[in-house]
Short mmCIF file of C-alpha atoms in Angstrom, two decimals:
data_model
loop_
_atom_site.label_atom_id
_atom_site.label_comp_id
_atom_site.label_asym_id
_atom_site.label_seq_id
_atom_site.Cartn_x
_atom_site.Cartn_y
_atom_site.Cartn_z
CA UNK A 1 -12.16 -82.59 157.54
CA UNK A 2 -8.89 -84.52 157.67
CA UNK A 3 -6.13 -84.18 160.33
CA UNK A 4 -2.37 -84.71 160.14
CA UNK A 5 -2.35 -87.40 162.98
CA UNK A 6 -4.61 -90.33 163.23
CA UNK A 7 -7.76 -89.82 165.58
CA UNK A 8 -6.49 -90.41 169.21
CA UNK A 9 -9.34 -92.81 169.52
CA UNK A 10 -8.04 -95.21 166.89
CA UNK A 11 -5.74 -97.95 168.34
CA UNK A 12 -3.64 -100.34 166.39
CA UNK A 13 -4.57 -103.20 168.62
CA UNK A 14 -7.37 -104.49 170.79
CA UNK A 15 -4.83 -104.57 173.84
CA UNK A 16 -4.03 -100.75 173.27
CA UNK A 17 -7.96 -100.12 172.95
CA UNK A 18 -8.54 -101.77 176.11
CA UNK A 19 -5.94 -99.75 178.09
CA UNK A 20 -7.30 -96.47 176.47
CA UNK A 21 -9.14 -93.91 178.70
CA UNK A 22 -12.92 -94.67 179.32
CA UNK A 23 -15.62 -93.31 177.03
CA UNK A 24 -17.29 -90.31 178.94
CA UNK A 25 -20.32 -90.00 176.60
CA UNK A 26 -22.56 -92.79 175.16
CA UNK A 27 -25.17 -92.70 172.31
CA UNK A 28 -28.34 -94.94 172.44
CA UNK A 29 -31.22 -95.33 170.13
CA UNK A 30 -34.65 -94.57 171.42
CA UNK A 31 -37.42 -96.52 169.53
CA UNK A 32 -40.94 -95.36 169.45
CA UNK A 33 -43.89 -97.86 169.06
CA UNK A 34 -45.98 -96.56 166.42
CA UNK A 35 -49.77 -95.97 166.35
CA UNK A 36 -51.98 -99.17 165.40
CA UNK A 37 -55.33 -99.02 163.82
CA UNK A 38 -57.10 -98.28 167.01
CA UNK A 39 -55.31 -95.02 167.29
CA UNK A 40 -53.59 -96.32 170.16
CA UNK A 41 -49.68 -95.96 170.15
CA UNK A 42 -47.12 -93.14 169.92
CA UNK A 43 -46.66 -90.85 167.07
CA UNK A 44 -43.25 -89.34 168.15
CA UNK A 45 -40.23 -89.88 166.10
CA UNK A 46 -37.32 -92.09 167.16
CA UNK A 47 -34.57 -90.31 168.95
CA UNK A 48 -30.81 -90.44 169.94
CA UNK A 49 -30.11 -90.38 173.70
CA UNK A 50 -26.83 -88.89 175.01
CA UNK A 51 -25.68 -90.78 178.09
CA UNK A 52 -23.19 -89.58 180.69
CA UNK A 53 -20.73 -92.31 181.28
CA UNK A 54 -18.32 -90.43 183.41
CA UNK A 55 -18.37 -92.22 186.90
CA UNK A 56 -17.20 -89.08 188.55
CA UNK A 57 -20.01 -86.90 187.14
CA UNK A 58 -23.19 -85.91 189.18
CA UNK A 59 -25.23 -86.98 186.27
CA UNK A 60 -23.39 -90.39 185.77
CA UNK A 61 -25.58 -93.05 184.32
CA UNK A 62 -28.09 -90.61 183.20
CA UNK A 63 -29.45 -89.28 179.93
CA UNK A 64 -28.30 -85.82 179.64
CA UNK A 65 -29.72 -84.88 176.33
CA UNK A 66 -31.97 -86.15 173.34
CA UNK A 67 -31.97 -85.60 169.67
CA UNK A 68 -35.34 -86.15 168.26
CA UNK A 69 -35.11 -87.15 164.61
CA UNK A 70 -37.62 -85.54 162.02
CA UNK A 71 -39.83 -88.44 160.74
CA UNK A 72 -42.11 -90.97 162.71
CA UNK A 73 -41.61 -94.61 162.02
CA UNK A 74 -37.96 -95.06 161.06
CA UNK A 75 -36.93 -97.84 163.53
CA UNK A 76 -33.53 -97.07 164.09
CA UNK A 77 -31.13 -99.95 164.13
CA UNK A 78 -27.34 -100.91 164.43
CA UNK A 79 -25.66 -97.31 163.93
CA UNK A 80 -22.01 -96.57 163.96
CA UNK A 81 -19.25 -94.31 163.41
CA UNK A 82 -18.06 -92.86 160.11
CA UNK A 83 -14.44 -93.94 161.09
CA UNK A 84 -12.67 -96.22 163.58
CA UNK A 85 -9.46 -98.10 164.00
CA UNK A 86 -10.12 -99.84 160.76
CA UNK A 87 -9.14 -96.70 159.10
CA UNK A 88 -5.61 -96.96 160.43
CA UNK A 89 -4.40 -99.51 157.70
CA UNK A 90 -1.53 -97.65 156.25
CA UNK A 91 -2.30 -98.55 152.55
CA UNK A 92 -5.85 -97.01 152.68
CA UNK A 93 -6.87 -93.45 151.47
CA UNK A 94 -8.26 -92.45 154.83
CA UNK A 95 -5.81 -93.09 157.86
CA UNK A 96 -6.34 -89.51 159.06
CA UNK A 97 -10.18 -89.35 159.19
CA UNK A 98 -11.79 -88.03 162.43
CA UNK A 99 -14.22 -90.22 164.31
CA UNK A 100 -17.17 -87.70 164.67
CA UNK A 101 -20.14 -88.44 162.78
CA UNK A 102 -22.73 -91.30 163.60
CA UNK A 103 -24.51 -92.93 160.65
CA UNK A 104 -27.93 -93.97 161.75
CA UNK A 105 -30.12 -96.17 159.54
CA UNK A 106 -33.94 -96.50 159.65
CA UNK A 107 -34.53 -100.11 159.28
CA UNK A 108 -38.47 -99.58 158.52
CA UNK A 109 -38.11 -96.36 156.55
CA UNK A 110 -34.79 -97.07 154.52
CA UNK A 111 -33.70 -93.58 155.56
CA UNK A 112 -30.55 -92.73 156.85
CA UNK A 113 -29.30 -89.87 159.18
CA UNK A 114 -25.70 -88.37 159.73
CA UNK A 115 -25.22 -86.92 163.03
CA UNK A 116 -22.26 -84.68 163.99
CA UNK A 117 -21.01 -85.19 167.51
CA UNK A 118 -18.67 -82.08 167.47
CA UNK A 119 -17.98 -79.54 168.68
CA UNK A 120 -20.15 -80.48 171.84
CA UNK A 121 -20.34 -84.35 172.10
CA UNK A 122 -23.25 -83.71 174.66
CA UNK A 123 -25.46 -82.00 171.84
CA UNK A 124 -25.17 -84.01 168.71
CA UNK A 125 -26.65 -82.36 165.53
CA UNK A 126 -28.44 -83.91 162.51
CA UNK A 127 -26.39 -82.57 159.57
CA UNK A 128 -27.70 -84.84 156.81
CA UNK A 129 -30.75 -87.02 155.89
CA UNK A 130 -30.55 -89.45 153.02
CA UNK A 131 -34.05 -90.26 151.74
CA UNK A 132 -35.06 -93.79 150.93
CA UNK A 133 -35.39 -93.06 147.25
CA UNK A 134 -31.82 -91.96 146.93
CA UNK A 135 -30.35 -94.63 148.99
CA UNK A 136 -32.30 -97.23 146.83
CA UNK A 137 -31.39 -95.59 143.55
CA UNK A 138 -27.70 -95.54 144.27
CA UNK A 139 -27.22 -98.76 146.21
CA UNK A 140 -29.88 -101.23 144.65
CA UNK A 141 -30.93 -101.89 148.27
CA UNK A 142 -33.35 -101.15 150.87
CA UNK A 143 -33.79 -101.73 154.86
CA UNK A 144 -30.15 -100.53 155.92
CA UNK A 145 -29.37 -102.44 158.88
CA UNK A 146 -25.70 -102.21 160.31
CA UNK A 147 -22.95 -99.81 159.85
CA UNK A 148 -19.26 -100.54 159.96
CA UNK A 149 -16.56 -98.17 159.42
CA UNK A 150 -13.90 -99.55 156.88
CA UNK A 151 -10.47 -98.45 155.85
CA UNK A 152 -11.84 -97.38 152.37
CA UNK A 153 -15.51 -96.36 152.98
CA UNK A 154 -18.39 -96.98 155.40
CA UNK A 155 -19.95 -100.37 154.91
CA UNK A 156 -23.77 -100.71 155.32
CA UNK A 157 -25.65 -104.06 155.10
CA UNK A 158 -29.17 -103.89 153.81
CA UNK A 159 -31.84 -106.55 154.55
CA UNK A 160 -33.55 -106.29 150.85
CA UNK A 161 -34.02 -104.81 147.45
CA UNK A 162 -36.07 -101.68 146.88
CA UNK A 163 -39.01 -103.66 145.90
CA UNK A 164 -39.48 -105.30 149.45
CA UNK A 165 -38.07 -108.71 148.39
CA UNK A 166 -34.25 -109.93 148.02
CA UNK A 167 -31.81 -109.89 147.62
CA UNK A 168 -30.08 -107.89 150.27
CA UNK A 169 -26.43 -107.14 150.43
CA UNK A 170 -23.66 -104.39 151.35
CA UNK A 171 -23.37 -101.00 149.96
CA UNK A 172 -20.52 -98.31 150.38
CA UNK A 173 -20.75 -94.86 151.51
CA UNK A 174 -18.04 -92.12 151.29
CA UNK A 175 -16.20 -91.33 154.62
CA UNK A 176 -16.37 -87.67 154.08
CA UNK A 177 -19.27 -86.64 152.00
CA UNK A 178 -21.70 -89.63 153.10
CA UNK A 179 -22.71 -90.06 149.49
CA UNK A 180 -23.87 -93.66 148.71
CA UNK A 181 -21.22 -94.92 146.40
CA UNK A 182 -22.99 -98.09 145.22
CA UNK A 183 -23.06 -101.89 145.98
CA UNK A 184 -20.09 -103.45 147.31
CA UNK A 185 -20.57 -106.92 145.76
CA UNK A 186 -18.88 -107.15 142.24
CA UNK A 187 -20.41 -110.60 141.79
CA UNK A 188 -23.10 -111.32 144.29
CA UNK A 189 -23.60 -115.06 143.50
CA UNK A 190 -26.80 -116.84 144.58
CA UNK A 191 -27.03 -115.43 148.00
CA UNK A 192 -30.42 -113.71 148.64
CA UNK A 193 -30.87 -113.12 152.39
CA UNK A 194 -28.57 -110.60 154.29
CA UNK A 195 -28.35 -109.74 158.00
CA UNK A 196 -25.42 -108.58 160.27
CA UNK A 197 -21.79 -108.61 158.83
CA UNK A 198 -18.40 -108.26 160.02
CA UNK A 199 -14.74 -108.81 158.88
CA UNK A 200 -11.30 -109.51 160.26
CA UNK A 201 -8.75 -106.98 158.82
#
């Protein structure tokens, strides 16, 4: 849902962000080691932990909730917000989008989760799962690795191709529907390997 004013957690400059109020809730991936051939190991799914970051709270620095994801073996990786200060660019189509959804990639499974942190940030809810078959068919990539919100889309880098080889690259997702829009590269060139990425706006 769009709002008339920019999200108050968006800042036009790093200096303004540094002066902003401290975050009171944090989200951390919990990875579960998978069972090995001996039957030893863990068969629980990965999870998202909610941490209390308010220094005045009686539960400060503690885990106050946990969202277990539905599948075993995802290997959660560099998750991120659907929107951030990058969306403030005035010439872009999403300057009023709200920072509320976490996009969580499963590196091992090529699955993506969308988690809503509203109305209660302490109780995030899983609202959408993008299965690997859909992600691979629409993007041409597999092994989603890192999420970055951009002014025109959500950018996700992926380490490989659906067949398990290269090339990897970057694909785009819609800010509001979380549909995979397709690969970002218009002309990939000879690059085969992919890992983290960033930009300077």
